[in-house]
Tab-separated table of C-alpha atoms and ligand atoms in Angstrom:
chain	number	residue	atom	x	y	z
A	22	UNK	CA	0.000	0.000	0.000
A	23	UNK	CA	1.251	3.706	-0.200
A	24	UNK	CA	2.134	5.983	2.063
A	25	UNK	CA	3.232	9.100	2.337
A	26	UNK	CA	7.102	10.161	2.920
A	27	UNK	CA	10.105	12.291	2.884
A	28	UNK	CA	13.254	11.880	0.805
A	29	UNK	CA	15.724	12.981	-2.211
A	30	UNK	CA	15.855	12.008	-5.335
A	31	UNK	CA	19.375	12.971	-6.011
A	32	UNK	CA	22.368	14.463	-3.219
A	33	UNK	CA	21.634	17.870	-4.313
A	34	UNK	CA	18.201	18.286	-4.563
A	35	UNK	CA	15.959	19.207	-0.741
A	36	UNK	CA	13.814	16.360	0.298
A	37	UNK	CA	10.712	16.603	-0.810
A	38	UNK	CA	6.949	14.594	0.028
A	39	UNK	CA	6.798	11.269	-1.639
A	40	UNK	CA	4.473	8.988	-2.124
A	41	UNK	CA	6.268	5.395	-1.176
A	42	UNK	CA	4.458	1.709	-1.459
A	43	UNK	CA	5.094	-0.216	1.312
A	44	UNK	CA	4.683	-4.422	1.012
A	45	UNK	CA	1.715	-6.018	2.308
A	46	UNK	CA	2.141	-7.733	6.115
A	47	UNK	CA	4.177	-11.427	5.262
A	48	UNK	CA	3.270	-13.941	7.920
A	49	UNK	CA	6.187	-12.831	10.412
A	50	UNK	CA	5.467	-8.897	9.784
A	51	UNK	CA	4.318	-6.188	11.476
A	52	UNK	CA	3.392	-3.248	9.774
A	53	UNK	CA	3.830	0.172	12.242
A	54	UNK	CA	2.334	3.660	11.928
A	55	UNK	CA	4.740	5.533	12.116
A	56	UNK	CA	4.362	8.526	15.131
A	57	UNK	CA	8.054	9.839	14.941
A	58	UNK	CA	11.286	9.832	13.890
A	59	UNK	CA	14.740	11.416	14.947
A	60	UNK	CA	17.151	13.182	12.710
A	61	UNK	CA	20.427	11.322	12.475
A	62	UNK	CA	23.781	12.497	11.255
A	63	UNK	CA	23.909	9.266	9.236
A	64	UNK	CA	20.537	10.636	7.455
A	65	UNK	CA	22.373	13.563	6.619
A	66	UNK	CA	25.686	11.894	5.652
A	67	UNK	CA	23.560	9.089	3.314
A	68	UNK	CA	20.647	11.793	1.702
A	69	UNK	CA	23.574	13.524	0.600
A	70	UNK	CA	25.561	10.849	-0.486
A	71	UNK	CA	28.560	11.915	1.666
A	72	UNK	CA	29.495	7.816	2.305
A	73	UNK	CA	29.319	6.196	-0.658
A	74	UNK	CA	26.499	4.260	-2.065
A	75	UNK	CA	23.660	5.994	-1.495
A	76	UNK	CA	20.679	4.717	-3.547
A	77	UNK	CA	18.095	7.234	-4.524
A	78	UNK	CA	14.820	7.835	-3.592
A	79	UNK	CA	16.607	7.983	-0.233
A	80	UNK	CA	14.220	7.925	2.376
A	81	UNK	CA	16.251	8.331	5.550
A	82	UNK	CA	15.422	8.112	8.942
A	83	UNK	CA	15.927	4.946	11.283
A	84	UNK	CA	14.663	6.261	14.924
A	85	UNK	CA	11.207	4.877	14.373
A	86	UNK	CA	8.282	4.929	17.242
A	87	UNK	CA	4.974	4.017	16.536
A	88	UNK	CA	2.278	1.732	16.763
A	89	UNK	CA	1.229	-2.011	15.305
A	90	UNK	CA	-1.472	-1.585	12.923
A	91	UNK	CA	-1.510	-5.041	11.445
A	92	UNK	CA	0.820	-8.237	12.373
A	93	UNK	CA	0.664	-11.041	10.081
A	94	UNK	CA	-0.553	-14.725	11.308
A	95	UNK	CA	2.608	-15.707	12.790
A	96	UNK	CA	3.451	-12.783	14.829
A	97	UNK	CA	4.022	-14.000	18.465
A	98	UNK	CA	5.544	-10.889	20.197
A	99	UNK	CA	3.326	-7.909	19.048
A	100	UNK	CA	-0.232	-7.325	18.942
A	101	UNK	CA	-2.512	-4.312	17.648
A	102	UNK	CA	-2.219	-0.846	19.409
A	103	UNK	CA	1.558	-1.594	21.046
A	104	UNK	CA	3.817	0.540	20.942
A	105	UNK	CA	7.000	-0.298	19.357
A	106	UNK	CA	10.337	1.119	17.890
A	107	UNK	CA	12.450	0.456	14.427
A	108	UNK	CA	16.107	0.899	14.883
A	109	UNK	CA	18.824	1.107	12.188
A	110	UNK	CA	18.481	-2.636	10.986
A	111	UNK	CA	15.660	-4.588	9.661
A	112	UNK	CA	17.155	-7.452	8.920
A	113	UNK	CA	20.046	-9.852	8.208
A	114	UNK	CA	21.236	-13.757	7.395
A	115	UNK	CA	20.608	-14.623	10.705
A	116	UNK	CA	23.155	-17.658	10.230
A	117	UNK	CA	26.484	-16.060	10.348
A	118	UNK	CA	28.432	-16.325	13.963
A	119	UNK	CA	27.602	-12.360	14.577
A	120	UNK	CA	23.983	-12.696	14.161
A	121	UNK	CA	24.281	-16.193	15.957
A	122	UNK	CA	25.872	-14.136	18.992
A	123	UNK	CA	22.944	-11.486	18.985
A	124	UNK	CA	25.248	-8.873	16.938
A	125	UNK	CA	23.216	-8.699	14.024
A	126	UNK	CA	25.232	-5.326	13.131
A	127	UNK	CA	28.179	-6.902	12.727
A	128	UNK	CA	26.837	-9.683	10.547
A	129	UNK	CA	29.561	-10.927	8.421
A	130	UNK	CA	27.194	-10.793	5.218
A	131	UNK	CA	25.642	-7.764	6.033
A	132	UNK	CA	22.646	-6.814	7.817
A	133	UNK	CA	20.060	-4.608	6.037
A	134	UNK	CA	19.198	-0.976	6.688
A	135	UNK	CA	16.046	0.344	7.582
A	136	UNK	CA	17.235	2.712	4.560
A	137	UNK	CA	19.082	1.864	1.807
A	138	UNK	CA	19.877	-1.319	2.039
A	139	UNK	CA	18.708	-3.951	-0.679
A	140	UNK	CA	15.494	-5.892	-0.733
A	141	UNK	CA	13.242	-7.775	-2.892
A	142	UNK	CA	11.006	-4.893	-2.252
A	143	UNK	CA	10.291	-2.140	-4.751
A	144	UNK	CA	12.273	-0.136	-5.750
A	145	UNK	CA	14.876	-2.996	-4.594
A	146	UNK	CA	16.039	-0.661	-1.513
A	147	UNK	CA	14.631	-0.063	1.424
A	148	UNK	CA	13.081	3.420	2.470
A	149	UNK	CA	13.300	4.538	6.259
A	150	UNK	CA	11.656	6.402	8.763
A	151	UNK	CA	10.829	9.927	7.399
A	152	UNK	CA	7.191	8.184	6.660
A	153	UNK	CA	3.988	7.126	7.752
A	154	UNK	CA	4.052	3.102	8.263
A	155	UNK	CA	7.013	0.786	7.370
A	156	UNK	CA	6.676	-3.106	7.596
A	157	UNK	CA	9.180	-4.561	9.180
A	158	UNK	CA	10.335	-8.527	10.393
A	159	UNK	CA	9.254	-9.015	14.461
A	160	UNK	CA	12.313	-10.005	14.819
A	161	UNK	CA	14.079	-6.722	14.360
A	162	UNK	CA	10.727	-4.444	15.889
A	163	UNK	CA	11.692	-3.328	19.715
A	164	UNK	CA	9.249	-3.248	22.887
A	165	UNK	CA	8.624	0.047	24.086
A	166	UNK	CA	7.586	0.583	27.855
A	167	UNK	CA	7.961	4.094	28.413
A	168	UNK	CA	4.842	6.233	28.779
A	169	UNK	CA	3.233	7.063	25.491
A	170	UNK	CA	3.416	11.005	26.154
A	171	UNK	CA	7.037	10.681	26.038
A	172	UNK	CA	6.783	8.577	22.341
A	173	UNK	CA	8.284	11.160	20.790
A	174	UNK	CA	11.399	11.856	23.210
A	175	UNK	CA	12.040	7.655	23.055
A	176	UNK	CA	12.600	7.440	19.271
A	177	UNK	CA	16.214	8.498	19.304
A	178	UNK	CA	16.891	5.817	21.830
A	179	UNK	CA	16.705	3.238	18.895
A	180	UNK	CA	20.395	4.832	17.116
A	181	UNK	CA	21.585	7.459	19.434
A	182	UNK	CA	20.746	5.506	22.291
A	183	UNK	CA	21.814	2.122	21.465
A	184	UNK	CA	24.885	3.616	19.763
A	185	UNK	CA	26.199	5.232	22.681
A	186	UNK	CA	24.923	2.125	24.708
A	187	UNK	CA	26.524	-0.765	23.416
A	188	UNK	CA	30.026	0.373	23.426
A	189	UNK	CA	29.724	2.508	27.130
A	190	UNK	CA	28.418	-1.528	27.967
A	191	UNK	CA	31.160	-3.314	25.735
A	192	UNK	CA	34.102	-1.525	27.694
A	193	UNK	CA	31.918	-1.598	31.148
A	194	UNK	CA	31.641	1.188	32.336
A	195	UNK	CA	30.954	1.691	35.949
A	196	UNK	CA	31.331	3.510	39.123
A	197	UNK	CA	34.430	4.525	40.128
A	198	UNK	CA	35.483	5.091	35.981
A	199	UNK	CA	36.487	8.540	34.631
A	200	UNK	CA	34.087	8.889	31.094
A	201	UNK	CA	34.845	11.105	28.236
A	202	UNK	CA	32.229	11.872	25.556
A	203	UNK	CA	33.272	13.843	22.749
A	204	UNK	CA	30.797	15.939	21.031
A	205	UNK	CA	27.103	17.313	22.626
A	206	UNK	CA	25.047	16.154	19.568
A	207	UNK	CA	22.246	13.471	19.069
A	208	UNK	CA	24.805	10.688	20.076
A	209	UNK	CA	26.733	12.691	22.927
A	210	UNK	CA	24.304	14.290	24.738
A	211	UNK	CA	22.530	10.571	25.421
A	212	UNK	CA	26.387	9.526	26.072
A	213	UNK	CA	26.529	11.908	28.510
A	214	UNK	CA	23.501	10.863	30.523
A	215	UNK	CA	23.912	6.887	29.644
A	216	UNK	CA	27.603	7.550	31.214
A	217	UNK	CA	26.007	9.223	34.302
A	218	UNK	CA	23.307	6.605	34.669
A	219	UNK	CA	26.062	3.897	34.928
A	220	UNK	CA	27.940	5.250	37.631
A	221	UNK	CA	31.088	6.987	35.972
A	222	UNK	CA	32.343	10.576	36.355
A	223	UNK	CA	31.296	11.879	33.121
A	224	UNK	CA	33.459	14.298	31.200
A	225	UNK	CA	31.479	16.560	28.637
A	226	UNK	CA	34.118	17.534	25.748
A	227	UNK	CA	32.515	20.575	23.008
A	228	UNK	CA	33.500	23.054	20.410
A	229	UNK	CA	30.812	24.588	22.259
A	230	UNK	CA	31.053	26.898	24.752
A	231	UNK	CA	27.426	27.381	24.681
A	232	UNK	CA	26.162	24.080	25.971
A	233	UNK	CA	28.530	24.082	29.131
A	234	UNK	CA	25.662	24.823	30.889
A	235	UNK	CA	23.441	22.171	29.295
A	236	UNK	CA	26.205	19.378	29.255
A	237	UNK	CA	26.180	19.933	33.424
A	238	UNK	CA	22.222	19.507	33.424
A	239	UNK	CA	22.614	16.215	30.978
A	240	UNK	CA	24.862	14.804	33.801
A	241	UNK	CA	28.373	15.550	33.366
A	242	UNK	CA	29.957	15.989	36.165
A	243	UNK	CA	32.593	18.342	34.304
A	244	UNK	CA	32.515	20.041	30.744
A	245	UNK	CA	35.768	20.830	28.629
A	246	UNK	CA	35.707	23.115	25.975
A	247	UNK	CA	38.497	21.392	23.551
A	248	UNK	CA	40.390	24.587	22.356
A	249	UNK	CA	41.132	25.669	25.954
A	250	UNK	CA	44.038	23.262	25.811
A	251	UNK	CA	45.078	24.306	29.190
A	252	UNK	CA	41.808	22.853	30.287
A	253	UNK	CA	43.206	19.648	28.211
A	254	UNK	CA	46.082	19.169	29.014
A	255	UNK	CA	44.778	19.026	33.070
A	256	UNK	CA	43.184	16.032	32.140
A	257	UNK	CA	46.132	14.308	30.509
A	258	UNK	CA	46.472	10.651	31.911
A	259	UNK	CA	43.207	10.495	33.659
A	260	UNK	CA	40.645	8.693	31.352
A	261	UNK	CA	39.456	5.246	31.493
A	262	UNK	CA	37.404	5.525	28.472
A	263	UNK	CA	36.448	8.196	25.946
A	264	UNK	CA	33.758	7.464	23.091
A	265	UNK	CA	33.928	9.887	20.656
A	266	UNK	CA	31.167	10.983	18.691
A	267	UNK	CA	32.165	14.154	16.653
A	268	UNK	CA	30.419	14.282	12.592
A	269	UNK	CA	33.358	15.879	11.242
A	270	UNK	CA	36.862	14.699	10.662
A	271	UNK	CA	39.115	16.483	13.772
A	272	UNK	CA	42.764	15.549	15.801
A	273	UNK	CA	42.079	12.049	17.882
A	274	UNK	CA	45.650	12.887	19.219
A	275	UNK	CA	44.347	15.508	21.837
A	276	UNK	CA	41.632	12.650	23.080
A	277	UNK	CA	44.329	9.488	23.256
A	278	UNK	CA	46.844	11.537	25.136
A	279	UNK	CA	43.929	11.771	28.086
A	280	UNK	CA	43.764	8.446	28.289
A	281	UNK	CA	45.581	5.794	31.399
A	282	UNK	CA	47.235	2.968	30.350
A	283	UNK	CA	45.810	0.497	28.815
A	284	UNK	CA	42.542	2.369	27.986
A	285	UNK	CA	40.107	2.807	25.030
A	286	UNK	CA	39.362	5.715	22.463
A	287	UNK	CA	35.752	4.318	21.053
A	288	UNK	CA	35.330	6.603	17.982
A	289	UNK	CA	31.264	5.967	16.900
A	290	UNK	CA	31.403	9.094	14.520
A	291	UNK	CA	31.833	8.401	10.753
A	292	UNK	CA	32.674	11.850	9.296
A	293	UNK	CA	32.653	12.304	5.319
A	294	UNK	CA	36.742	12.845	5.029
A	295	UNK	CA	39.151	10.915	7.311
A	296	UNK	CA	40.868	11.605	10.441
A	297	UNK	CA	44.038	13.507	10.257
A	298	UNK	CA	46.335	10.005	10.952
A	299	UNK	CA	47.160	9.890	14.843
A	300	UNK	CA	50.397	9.592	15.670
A	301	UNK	CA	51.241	6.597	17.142
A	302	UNK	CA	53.579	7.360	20.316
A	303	UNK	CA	50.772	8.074	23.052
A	304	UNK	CA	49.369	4.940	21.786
A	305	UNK	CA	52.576	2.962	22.422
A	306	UNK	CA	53.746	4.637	25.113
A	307	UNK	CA	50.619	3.944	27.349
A	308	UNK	CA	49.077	0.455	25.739
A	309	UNK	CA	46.332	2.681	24.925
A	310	UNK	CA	44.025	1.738	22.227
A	311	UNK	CA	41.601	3.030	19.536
A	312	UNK	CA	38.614	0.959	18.653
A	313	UNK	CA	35.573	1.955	16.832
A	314	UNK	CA	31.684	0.837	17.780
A	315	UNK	CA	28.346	0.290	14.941
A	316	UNK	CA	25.320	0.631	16.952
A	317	UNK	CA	23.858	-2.092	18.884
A	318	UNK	CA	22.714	-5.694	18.389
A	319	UNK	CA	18.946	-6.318	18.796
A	320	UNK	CA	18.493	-7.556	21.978
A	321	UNK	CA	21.146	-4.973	23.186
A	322	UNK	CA	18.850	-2.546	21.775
A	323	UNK	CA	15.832	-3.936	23.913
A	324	UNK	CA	17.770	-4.098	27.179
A	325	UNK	CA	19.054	-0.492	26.504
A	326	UNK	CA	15.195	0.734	25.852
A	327	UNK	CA	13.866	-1.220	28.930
A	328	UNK	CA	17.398	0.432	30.790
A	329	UNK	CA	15.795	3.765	29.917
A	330	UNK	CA	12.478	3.269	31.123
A	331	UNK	CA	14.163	1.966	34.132
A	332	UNK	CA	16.184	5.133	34.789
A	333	UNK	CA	13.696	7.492	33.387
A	334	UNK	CA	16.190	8.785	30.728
A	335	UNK	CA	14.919	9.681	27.174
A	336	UNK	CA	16.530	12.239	24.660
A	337	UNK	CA	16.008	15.761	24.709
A	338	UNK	CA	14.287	16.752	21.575
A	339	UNK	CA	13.448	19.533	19.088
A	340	UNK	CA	9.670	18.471	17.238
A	341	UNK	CA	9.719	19.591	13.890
A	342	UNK	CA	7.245	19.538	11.015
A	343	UNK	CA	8.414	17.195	8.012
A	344	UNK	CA	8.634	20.182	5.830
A	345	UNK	CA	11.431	21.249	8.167
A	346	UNK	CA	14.068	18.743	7.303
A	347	UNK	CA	16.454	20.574	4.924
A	348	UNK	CA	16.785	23.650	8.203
A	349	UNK	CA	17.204	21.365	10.618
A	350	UNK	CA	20.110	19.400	8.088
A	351	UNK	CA	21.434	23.015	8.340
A	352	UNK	CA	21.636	23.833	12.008
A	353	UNK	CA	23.071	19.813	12.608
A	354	UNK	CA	26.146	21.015	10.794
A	355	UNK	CA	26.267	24.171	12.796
A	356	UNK	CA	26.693	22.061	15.472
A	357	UNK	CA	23.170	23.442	16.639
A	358	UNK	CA	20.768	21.189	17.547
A	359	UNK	CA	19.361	20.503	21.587
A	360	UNK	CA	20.213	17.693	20.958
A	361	UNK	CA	17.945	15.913	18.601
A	362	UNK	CA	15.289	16.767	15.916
A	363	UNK	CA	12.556	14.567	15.717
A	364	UNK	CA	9.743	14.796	12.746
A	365	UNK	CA	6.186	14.834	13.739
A	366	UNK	CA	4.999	12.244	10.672
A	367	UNK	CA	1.749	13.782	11.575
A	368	UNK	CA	2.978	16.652	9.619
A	369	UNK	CA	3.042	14.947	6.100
A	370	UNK	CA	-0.784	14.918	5.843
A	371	UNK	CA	-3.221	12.712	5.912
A	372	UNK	CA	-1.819	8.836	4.661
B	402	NAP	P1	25.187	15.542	15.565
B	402	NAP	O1	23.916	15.563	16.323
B	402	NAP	O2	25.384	16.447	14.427
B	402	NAP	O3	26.360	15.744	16.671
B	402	NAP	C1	27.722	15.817	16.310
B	402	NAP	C2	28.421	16.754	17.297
B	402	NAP	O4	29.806	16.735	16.987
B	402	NAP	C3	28.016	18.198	17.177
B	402	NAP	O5	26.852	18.532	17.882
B	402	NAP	C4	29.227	18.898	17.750
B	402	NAP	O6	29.169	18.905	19.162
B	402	NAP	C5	30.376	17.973	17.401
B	402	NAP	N1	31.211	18.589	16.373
B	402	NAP	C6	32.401	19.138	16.581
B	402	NAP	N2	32.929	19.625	15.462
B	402	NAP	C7	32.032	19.396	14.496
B	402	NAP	C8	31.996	19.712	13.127
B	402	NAP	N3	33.011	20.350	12.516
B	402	NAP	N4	30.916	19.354	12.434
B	402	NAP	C9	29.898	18.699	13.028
B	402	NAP	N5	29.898	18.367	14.346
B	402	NAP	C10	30.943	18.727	15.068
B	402	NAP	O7	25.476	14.083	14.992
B	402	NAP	P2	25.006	12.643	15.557
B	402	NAP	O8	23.700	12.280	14.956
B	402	NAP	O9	25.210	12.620	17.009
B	402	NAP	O10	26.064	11.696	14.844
B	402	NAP	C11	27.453	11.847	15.097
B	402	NAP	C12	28.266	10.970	14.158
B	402	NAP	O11	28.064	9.596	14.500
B	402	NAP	C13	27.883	11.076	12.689
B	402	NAP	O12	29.071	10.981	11.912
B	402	NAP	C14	27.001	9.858	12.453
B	402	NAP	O13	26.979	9.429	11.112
B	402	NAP	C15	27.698	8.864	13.323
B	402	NAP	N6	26.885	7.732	13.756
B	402	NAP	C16	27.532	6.551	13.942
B	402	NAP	C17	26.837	5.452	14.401
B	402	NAP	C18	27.569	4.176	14.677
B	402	NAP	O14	26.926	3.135	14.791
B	402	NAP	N7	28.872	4.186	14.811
B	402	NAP	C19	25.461	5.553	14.650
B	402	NAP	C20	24.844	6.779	14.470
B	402	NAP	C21	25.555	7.873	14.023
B	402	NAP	P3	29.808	20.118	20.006
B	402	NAP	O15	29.045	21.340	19.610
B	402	NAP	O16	29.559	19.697	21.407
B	402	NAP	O17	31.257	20.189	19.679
B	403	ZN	ZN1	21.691	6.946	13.261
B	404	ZN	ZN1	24.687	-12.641	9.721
């Protein structure tokens, strides 16, 4: 059936309304309305074919929250009216040894986006979030158990969340821990309050003077503004971990040398253009290490969600009309956004 959307038809043009067809409920799917969906840097990086291999219509957006409308016969987990979330996967083998140890993002022969990824489905890629209703597997749809008024506040739990999530779990992270998170975006602002939540003294790093005050009220229990490099260099030696999250391509040097021995710089941000290469003595000298994280598995991504309606955390959010897309692309490159745009699907008319 159709339904009505958001996207590009080429990396230059804005996104415009669409009108997308999405495939009728198999057995095993559910088919969601869509009630929002965040505004990812990926979105941004993909629509405008800044990675390579963007497919086009592009129809971004994979922080999806809404509600079962139909479930097909062998549906077992959902019923009508729940309330459920679509993170950045919708499928993948599910016989490889990743997806056999729950990491279906890692899955050695690829997992597929909620957008573009391929699929039998017209128009032989799929088409994300920035919609009305998507049909996806049960296997990949989450449970969602926070309190319906704050539906639209949840939905960047399911990238930004789990993102942030998975690796702050990965390298456990715990009381007692000195955090750094690099970067008060979409991902580092729910770093920064995933951190807190888990015990560690949390260290806010921005290019941002501006959200000092909002990186203390997120839960850091210190903010850093990175070209005060007296203010770096007092924190030289001190970090047990330090997840990075910065869009743009910047010097990982100043973040490794603030690390102890033998501890981890997680970068999660994929900028367009590479690193500058980081030398390779403060990584020798203290056994320190850079890795790199992809989002969550599935079931990671469920234990995060039900760890957030635990804690009470969601994602603080600007609600914007669909129309307001291209603007909001804008200000995310500014570095301006508090801390996540989310698109009222309401807002694309009637389906
Ligand atoms: P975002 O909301 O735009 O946040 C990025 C933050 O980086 C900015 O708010 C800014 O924070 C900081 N920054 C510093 N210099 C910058 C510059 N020159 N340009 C842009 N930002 C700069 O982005 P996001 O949605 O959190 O995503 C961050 C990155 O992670 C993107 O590259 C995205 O594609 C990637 N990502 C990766 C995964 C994964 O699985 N690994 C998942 C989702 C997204 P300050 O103002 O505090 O400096
Ligand atoms: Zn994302
Ligand atoms: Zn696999």
């Amino acid at each position: 059936m159709s339904t009505r959307a958001y996207g590009a038809h080429a990396a230059t043009q804005p996104l415009q309304a669409l009108s997308i067809v999405r495939r009728e409920p198999g057995p095993r799917d559910v088919q969601i309305d869509i009630a929002y969906c965040g505004v990812c840097h990926s979105d941004l990086h993909t629509v405008r074919s800044e990675w390579p291999g963007t497919r086009y219509p592009c129809v971004p957006g994979h922080e999806i929250v809404g509600r079962v409308s139909a479930a097909g016969a062998a549906v077992d987990r959902f019923r009508l009216g729940d309330i459920v979330g679509v993170g950045c996967m919708v499928d993948s083998c599910r016989r490889c040894d990743a997806c056999g140890d729950g990491l279906q993002q890692y899955c050695v022969n690829g997992f597929v986006g909620t957008y573009n990824g391929r699929t039998p489905d017209a128009p032989g890629h799929t088409l994300g979030g920035y919609s009305q209703r998507i049909v996806v597997d049960e296997s990949f749809v989450l449970a969602i158990r926070h309190p319906v008024e704050q539906l639209a506040s949840v939905a960047p739990l399911l990238c930004a969340g789990i993102t942030t999530y998975s690796p702050l779990r990965h390298w456990n992270v715990r009381p007692g821990q000195k955090v750094g998170i690099v970067g008060i975006g979409g991902l580092g602002h729910m770093g920064i309050k995933l951190a807190h939540a888990m015990g560690a003294h949390t260290v806010a790093f921005t290019t941002s003077e501006a959200k000092r005050d909002d990186a203390r009220r997120l839960g850091a229990d210190e903010v850093v503004v990175v070209k005060n490099t007296a203010q770096m260099r007092a924190q030289g030696g001190s970090f047990d971990f330090i997840l990075d999250t910065v869009a743009a391509s910047h010097d990982l040097d100043a973040f490794t040398r603030l690390l102890k021995r033998d501890a981890t710089l997680c970068l999660v941000g994929m900028p367009d253009r590479p690193h500058p290469t980081p030398a390779i003595a403060p990584l020798i000298m203290g056994r320190r290490t850079i890795a790199g994280s992809l989002i969550g598995g599935i079931a990671e991504t469920q234990e995060m969600l039900d760890f957030c309606a635990d804690k009470g955390i969601v994602c603080d959010i600007e609600l914007i009309a669909a129309a307001e897309i291209d603007g909001a692309y804008e200000r995310m490159l500014r570095g301006d956004v508090r801390y996540r745009f989310v698109i009222d699907t309401s807002t694309m008319g009637a389906a």
